[in-house]
PDB file of C-alpha atoms in Angstrom:
ATOM      1  CA  MET A   1      -0.130  -0.074  -0.133  1.00 66.00           C
ATOM      2  CA  SER A   2       1.564   3.376  -0.858  1.00 79.00           C
ATOM      3  CA  ASP A   3       0.665   6.676   0.915  1.00 86.00           C
ATOM      4  CA  GLU A   4       0.119   8.128  -2.596  1.00 88.00           C
ATOM      5  CA  LYS A   5      -2.757   5.916  -3.313  1.00 86.00           C
ATOM      6  CA  TYR A   6      -4.115   6.326   0.169  1.00 89.00           C
ATOM      7  CA  ASN A   7      -4.099  10.072  -0.109  1.00 90.00           C
ATOM      8  CA  LYS A   8      -5.765   9.729  -3.515  1.00 87.00           C
ATOM      9  CA  LEU A   9      -8.364   7.843  -1.742  1.00 86.00           C
ATOM     10  CA  ILE A  10      -8.810  10.236   1.129  1.00 91.00           C
ATOM     11  CA  GLU A  11      -9.252  13.071  -1.357  1.00 91.00           C
ATOM     12  CA  SER A  12     -11.778  11.388  -3.309  1.00 90.00           C
ATOM     13  CA  ILE A  13     -14.099  10.026  -0.697  1.00 94.00           C
ATOM     14  CA  GLU A  14     -17.053  12.012   1.007  1.00 96.00           C
ATOM     15  CA  LEU A  15     -19.176  11.144   3.835  1.00 97.00           C
ATOM     16  CA  ASP A  16     -22.627  11.237   2.182  1.00 97.00           C
ATOM     17  CA  ASP A  17     -24.853  10.099   4.982  1.00 97.00           C
ATOM     18  CA  ILE A  18     -24.867   8.412   8.478  1.00 98.00           C
ATOM     19  CA  GLU A  19     -28.104   6.247   9.535  1.00 98.00           C
ATOM     20  CA  LEU A  20     -29.131   4.388  12.566  1.00 98.00           C
ATOM     21  CA  TYR A  21     -29.288   0.815  11.390  1.00 98.00           C
ATOM     22  CA  SER A  22     -30.401  -0.971  14.661  1.00 98.00           C
ATOM     23  CA  LEU A  23     -30.598   0.003  18.350  1.00 99.00           C
ATOM     24  CA  GLU A  24     -31.376  -2.163  21.361  1.00 98.00           C
ATOM     25  CA  CYS A  25     -31.506  -1.053  24.914  1.00 98.00           C
ATOM     26  CA  TRP A  26     -32.363  -2.314  28.371  1.00 97.00           C
ATOM     27  CA  LYS A  27     -32.392  -1.214  32.198  1.00 97.00           C
ATOM     28  CA  ASN A  28     -32.500  -3.406  35.111  1.00 96.00           C
ATOM     29  CA  LYS A  29     -35.269  -2.151  37.185  1.00 95.00           C
ATOM     30  CA  ASN A  30     -33.924  -4.401  39.951  1.00 95.00           C
ATOM     31  CA  PHE A  31     -30.499  -2.779  40.235  1.00 94.00           C
ATOM     32  CA  PRO A  32     -30.284  -1.474  43.872  1.00 92.00           C
ATOM     33  CA  PRO A  33     -30.492   2.430  44.403  1.00 90.00           C
ATOM     34  CA  LYS A  34     -27.583   2.464  46.501  1.00 90.00           C
ATOM     35  CA  LYS A  35     -25.235   0.891  43.970  1.00 88.00           C
ATOM     36  CA  ARG A  36     -26.513   3.740  41.342  1.00 86.00           C
ATOM     37  CA  THR A  37     -24.166   6.237  43.211  1.00 85.00           C
ATOM     38  CA  SER A  38     -20.948   4.463  41.982  1.00 88.00           C
ATOM     39  CA  ILE A  39     -20.972   2.950  38.583  1.00 94.00           C
ATOM     40  CA  GLN A  40     -18.431   1.846  35.813  1.00 94.00           C
ATOM     41  CA  ILE A  41     -18.848   2.352  32.271  1.00 95.00           C
ATOM     42  CA  GLY A  42     -17.885  -0.048  29.628  1.00 94.00           C
ATOM     43  CA  LEU A  43     -17.700   0.848  25.971  1.00 93.00           C
ATOM     44  CA  LYS A  44     -16.932  -1.274  22.954  1.00 93.00           C
ATOM     45  CA  SER A  45     -16.948  -0.218  19.334  1.00 94.00           C
ATOM     46  CA  ASN A  46     -16.235  -2.221  16.460  1.00 93.00           C
ATOM     47  CA  LYS A  47     -16.723  -2.498  12.358  1.00 94.00           C
ATOM     48  CA  LYS A  48     -19.592  -4.806  11.562  1.00 95.00           C
ATOM     49  CA  GLU A  49     -19.582  -5.143   7.718  1.00 95.00           C
ATOM     50  CA  THR A  50     -18.402  -3.184   5.046  1.00 94.00           C
ATOM     51  CA  TYR A  51     -19.974  -3.054   1.243  1.00 93.00           C
ATOM     52  CA  LEU A  52     -18.395  -1.609  -1.739  1.00 89.00           C
ATOM     53  CA  GLU A  53     -20.502  -1.230  -4.999  1.00 87.00           C
ATOM     54  CA  GLN A  54     -19.291   0.769  -7.712  1.00 83.00           C
ATOM     55  CA  THR A  55     -18.747   4.154  -6.007  1.00 86.00           C
ATOM     56  CA  ASP A  56     -20.453   3.529  -2.790  1.00 93.00           C
ATOM     57  CA  LEU A  57     -18.871   2.507   0.312  1.00 94.00           C
ATOM     58  CA  ASN A  58     -21.113   1.560   3.256  1.00 97.00           C
ATOM     59  CA  VAL A  59     -19.677   0.550   6.643  1.00 98.00           C
ATOM     60  CA  GLN A  60     -21.621  -0.574   9.645  1.00 98.00           C
ATOM     61  CA  PHE A  61     -20.152   0.191  12.763  1.00 98.00           C
ATOM     62  CA  GLY A  62     -21.234  -1.160  16.156  1.00 97.00           C
ATOM     63  CA  PHE A  63     -21.162   0.384  19.456  1.00 97.00           C
ATOM     64  CA  GLU A  64     -22.017  -1.236  23.026  1.00 96.00           C
ATOM     65  CA  ILE A  65     -22.207   0.833  26.082  1.00 97.00           C
ATOM     66  CA  THR A  66     -22.721  -0.763  29.628  1.00 96.00           C
ATOM     67  CA  ALA A  67     -23.182   0.797  32.915  1.00 96.00           C
ATOM     68  CA  PHE A  68     -22.611  -1.718  36.006  1.00 96.00           C
ATOM     69  CA  SER A  69     -21.719  -1.891  39.598  1.00 94.00           C
ATOM     70  CA  ASP A  70     -18.368  -0.763  40.710  1.00 92.00           C
ATOM     71  CA  GLU A  71     -18.340  -3.829  42.892  1.00 90.00           C
ATOM     72  CA  VAL A  72     -17.450  -5.730  39.527  1.00 91.00           C
ATOM     73  CA  ASP A  73     -13.700  -6.035  39.323  1.00 89.00           C
ATOM     74  CA  ASP A  74     -11.911  -5.340  35.912  1.00 84.00           C
ATOM     75  CA  PRO A  75     -14.338  -7.203  33.257  1.00 89.00           C
ATOM     76  CA  LYS A  76     -12.368  -7.554  30.061  1.00 84.00           C
ATOM     77  CA  ASN A  77     -15.654  -7.685  28.098  1.00 83.00           C
ATOM     78  CA  ARG A  78     -19.647  -7.391  28.683  1.00 86.00           C
ATOM     79  CA  GLU A  79     -20.035 -11.043  29.038  1.00 89.00           C
ATOM     80  CA  ASP A  80     -17.806 -10.902  32.391  1.00 90.00           C
ATOM     81  CA  ILE A  81     -20.414  -8.970  34.094  1.00 94.00           C
ATOM     82  CA  PRO A  82     -23.440 -10.908  35.622  1.00 93.00           C
ATOM     83  CA  ASN A  83     -26.819  -9.311  34.556  1.00 93.00           C
ATOM     84  CA  LYS A  84     -27.823  -8.573  38.083  1.00 94.00           C
ATOM     85  CA  GLU A  85     -24.786  -6.179  38.283  1.00 95.00           C
ATOM     86  CA  ILE A  86     -25.649  -4.272  35.079  1.00 96.00           C
ATOM     87  CA  LEU A  87     -27.728  -0.983  35.265  1.00 97.00           C
ATOM     88  CA  PHE A  88     -28.273  -0.565  31.702  1.00 97.00           C
ATOM     89  CA  ASN A  89     -26.979  -1.587  28.407  1.00 98.00           C
ATOM     90  CA  ILE A  90     -26.971   0.015  24.792  1.00 98.00           C
ATOM     91  CA  LYS A  91     -26.462  -1.485  21.841  1.00 98.00           C
ATOM     92  CA  PHE A  92     -26.715  -0.139  18.066  1.00 99.00           C
ATOM     93  CA  ILE A  93     -25.129   0.179  14.609  1.00 99.00           C
ATOM     94  CA  LEU A  94     -24.475   3.051  12.553  1.00 98.00           C
ATOM     95  CA  GLU A  95     -24.339   2.846   8.821  1.00 98.00           C
ATOM     96  CA  LEU A  96     -22.034   5.163   7.289  1.00 98.00           C
ATOM     97  CA  ASN A  97     -22.233   5.756   3.411  1.00 98.00           C
ATOM     98  CA  TYR A  98     -19.578   6.932   1.483  1.00 97.00           C
ATOM     99  CA  ILE A  99     -19.112   8.144  -2.117  1.00 95.00           C
ATOM    100  CA  LEU A 100     -15.940   7.739  -3.978  1.00 90.00           C
ATOM    101  CA  ASP A 101     -15.054   9.938  -6.974  1.00 86.00           C
ATOM    102  CA  LEU A 102     -12.369   7.935  -8.505  1.00 75.00           C
ATOM    103  CA  ASP A 103     -11.780   7.531 -12.379  1.00 72.00           C
ATOM    104  CA  ASP A 104     -11.296   3.909 -12.600  1.00 67.00           C
ATOM    105  CA  VAL A 105     -14.142   2.333 -10.650  1.00 61.00           C
ATOM    106  CA  ASP A 106     -14.213  -1.033 -12.202  1.00 62.00           C
ATOM    107  CA  ASP A 107     -10.900  -2.391 -10.565  1.00 62.00           C
ATOM    108  CA  ILE A 108     -11.522  -0.381  -7.196  1.00 67.00           C
ATOM    109  CA  LEU A 109     -11.696  -3.553  -5.178  1.00 62.00           C
ATOM    110  CA  ILE A 110      -8.562  -4.892  -6.402  1.00 70.00           C
ATOM    111  CA  ASP A 111      -6.530  -1.544  -6.878  1.00 78.00           C
ATOM    112  CA  TYR A 112      -7.648   0.169  -3.714  1.00 82.00           C
ATOM    113  CA  LYS A 113      -8.529  -2.862  -1.127  1.00 86.00           C
ATOM    114  CA  ASP A 114      -5.604  -2.200   1.200  1.00 90.00           C
ATOM    115  CA  GLU A 115      -6.323   1.650   1.189  1.00 90.00           C
ATOM    116  CA  ILE A 116      -9.880   1.103   1.764  1.00 91.00           C
ATOM    117  CA  ASP A 117      -9.359  -1.289   4.783  1.00 92.00           C
ATOM    118  CA  ARG A 118      -6.948   1.411   6.261  1.00 93.00           C
ATOM    119  CA  PHE A 119      -9.634   4.064   5.569  1.00 94.00           C
ATOM    120  CA  VAL A 120     -12.451   1.733   7.377  1.00 94.00           C
ATOM    121  CA  GLU A 121      -9.909   1.182  10.341  1.00 93.00           C
ATOM    122  CA  ASN A 122      -8.738   4.870  10.902  1.00 92.00           C
ATOM    123  CA  ASN A 123     -11.388   7.036   9.687  1.00 94.00           C
ATOM    124  CA  VAL A 124     -14.929   5.483  10.217  1.00 96.00           C
ATOM    125  CA  PRO A 125     -14.664   5.376  13.826  1.00 95.00           C
ATOM    126  CA  VAL A 126     -13.664   9.218  13.884  1.00 95.00           C
ATOM    127  CA  ASN A 127     -16.772   9.935  11.542  1.00 96.00           C
ATOM    128  CA  ALA A 128     -18.993   7.769  13.412  1.00 97.00           C
ATOM    129  CA  TRP A 129     -18.078   8.794  16.920  1.00 96.00           C
ATOM    130  CA  PRO A 130     -19.831  12.119  17.313  1.00 96.00           C
ATOM    131  CA  TYR A 131     -23.208  10.329  16.316  1.00 97.00           C
ATOM    132  CA  ALA A 132     -22.550   7.804  18.827  1.00 97.00           C
ATOM    133  CA  ARG A 133     -22.031  10.291  21.428  1.00 97.00           C
ATOM    134  CA  GLU A 134     -25.344  11.967  20.764  1.00 98.00           C
ATOM    135  CA  ILE A 135     -27.160   8.605  20.601  1.00 98.00           C
ATOM    136  CA  ILE A 136     -25.763   7.538  23.825  1.00 98.00           C
ATOM    137  CA  SER A 137     -26.659  10.905  25.667  1.00 98.00           C
ATOM    138  CA  SER A 138     -30.153  10.974  24.251  1.00 98.00           C
ATOM    139  CA  VAL A 139     -31.133   7.207  25.182  1.00 98.00           C
ATOM    140  CA  THR A 140     -29.842   7.254  28.432  1.00 98.00           C
ATOM    141  CA  THR A 141     -31.878  10.325  29.286  1.00 98.00           C
ATOM    142  CA  ARG A 142     -34.868   8.707  27.394  1.00 97.00           C
ATOM    143  CA  MET A 143     -34.265   5.795  29.797  1.00 97.00           C
ATOM    144  CA  GLY A 144     -34.642   8.076  32.737  1.00 95.00           C
ATOM    145  CA  PHE A 145     -31.066   8.419  33.618  1.00 95.00           C
ATOM    146  CA  PRO A 146     -29.001  11.708  33.529  1.00 94.00           C
ATOM    147  CA  SER A 147     -27.400  12.154  30.200  1.00 96.00           C
ATOM    148  CA  LEU A 148     -24.160  10.295  29.796  1.00 95.00           C
ATOM    149  CA  VAL A 149     -21.780  12.114  27.749  1.00 93.00           C
ATOM    150  CA  ILE A 150     -18.806   9.562  26.655  1.00 90.00           C
ATOM    151  CA  PRO A 151     -15.104  10.830  25.804  1.00 88.00           C
ATOM    152  CA  THR A 152     -14.098  12.104  22.727  1.00 88.00           C
ATOM    153  CA  TYR A 153     -12.758   9.329  20.225  1.00 86.00           C
ATOM    154  CA  LYS A 154      -9.257   8.014  21.240  1.00 77.00           C
ATOM    155  CA  HIS A 155      -8.064   4.545  19.695  1.00 66.00           C
ATOM    156  CA  ILE A 156      -8.725   2.682  22.967  1.00 59.00           C
ATOM    157  CA  GLY A 157     -11.348   0.538  24.353  1.00 59.00           C
ATOM    158  CA  PHE A 158     -12.958   0.456  27.796  1.00 56.00           C
ATOM    159  CA  PHE A 159     -13.478  -3.184  27.999  1.00 55.00           C
TER     160      PHE A 159
END
């Protein structure tokens, strides 16, 4: 992969639209009120699917956020947390739609595969993150909790 080809891809790609593809949330009504004063937040994000057809690049990017008791010691992922220790969980997928303006679109999958993979890994999370922050903030409010504002994007995970 050359930086020249990657830069050409970056110059020729535009974010056309971001749509909420799916959303699932639940809260634990049996979570003890005394535990609500001190909770931990786990956040996981990852690429789900990538579709490229002619000049359209569509990427599904998933998020899962879990609020859980601070009595749970250092979980590595959501599955390490017993449901009774979870205050709420939100899962959603955003679909990001990009348009490519390249001359030779017939061979784009072959000629630009590495560059597209790099773009999806580096740029898609940055593009999706502000929308994810807004969804998380809004949904937590709709669930009856104070608005939860997650940090700005850094290439690290919370689980």
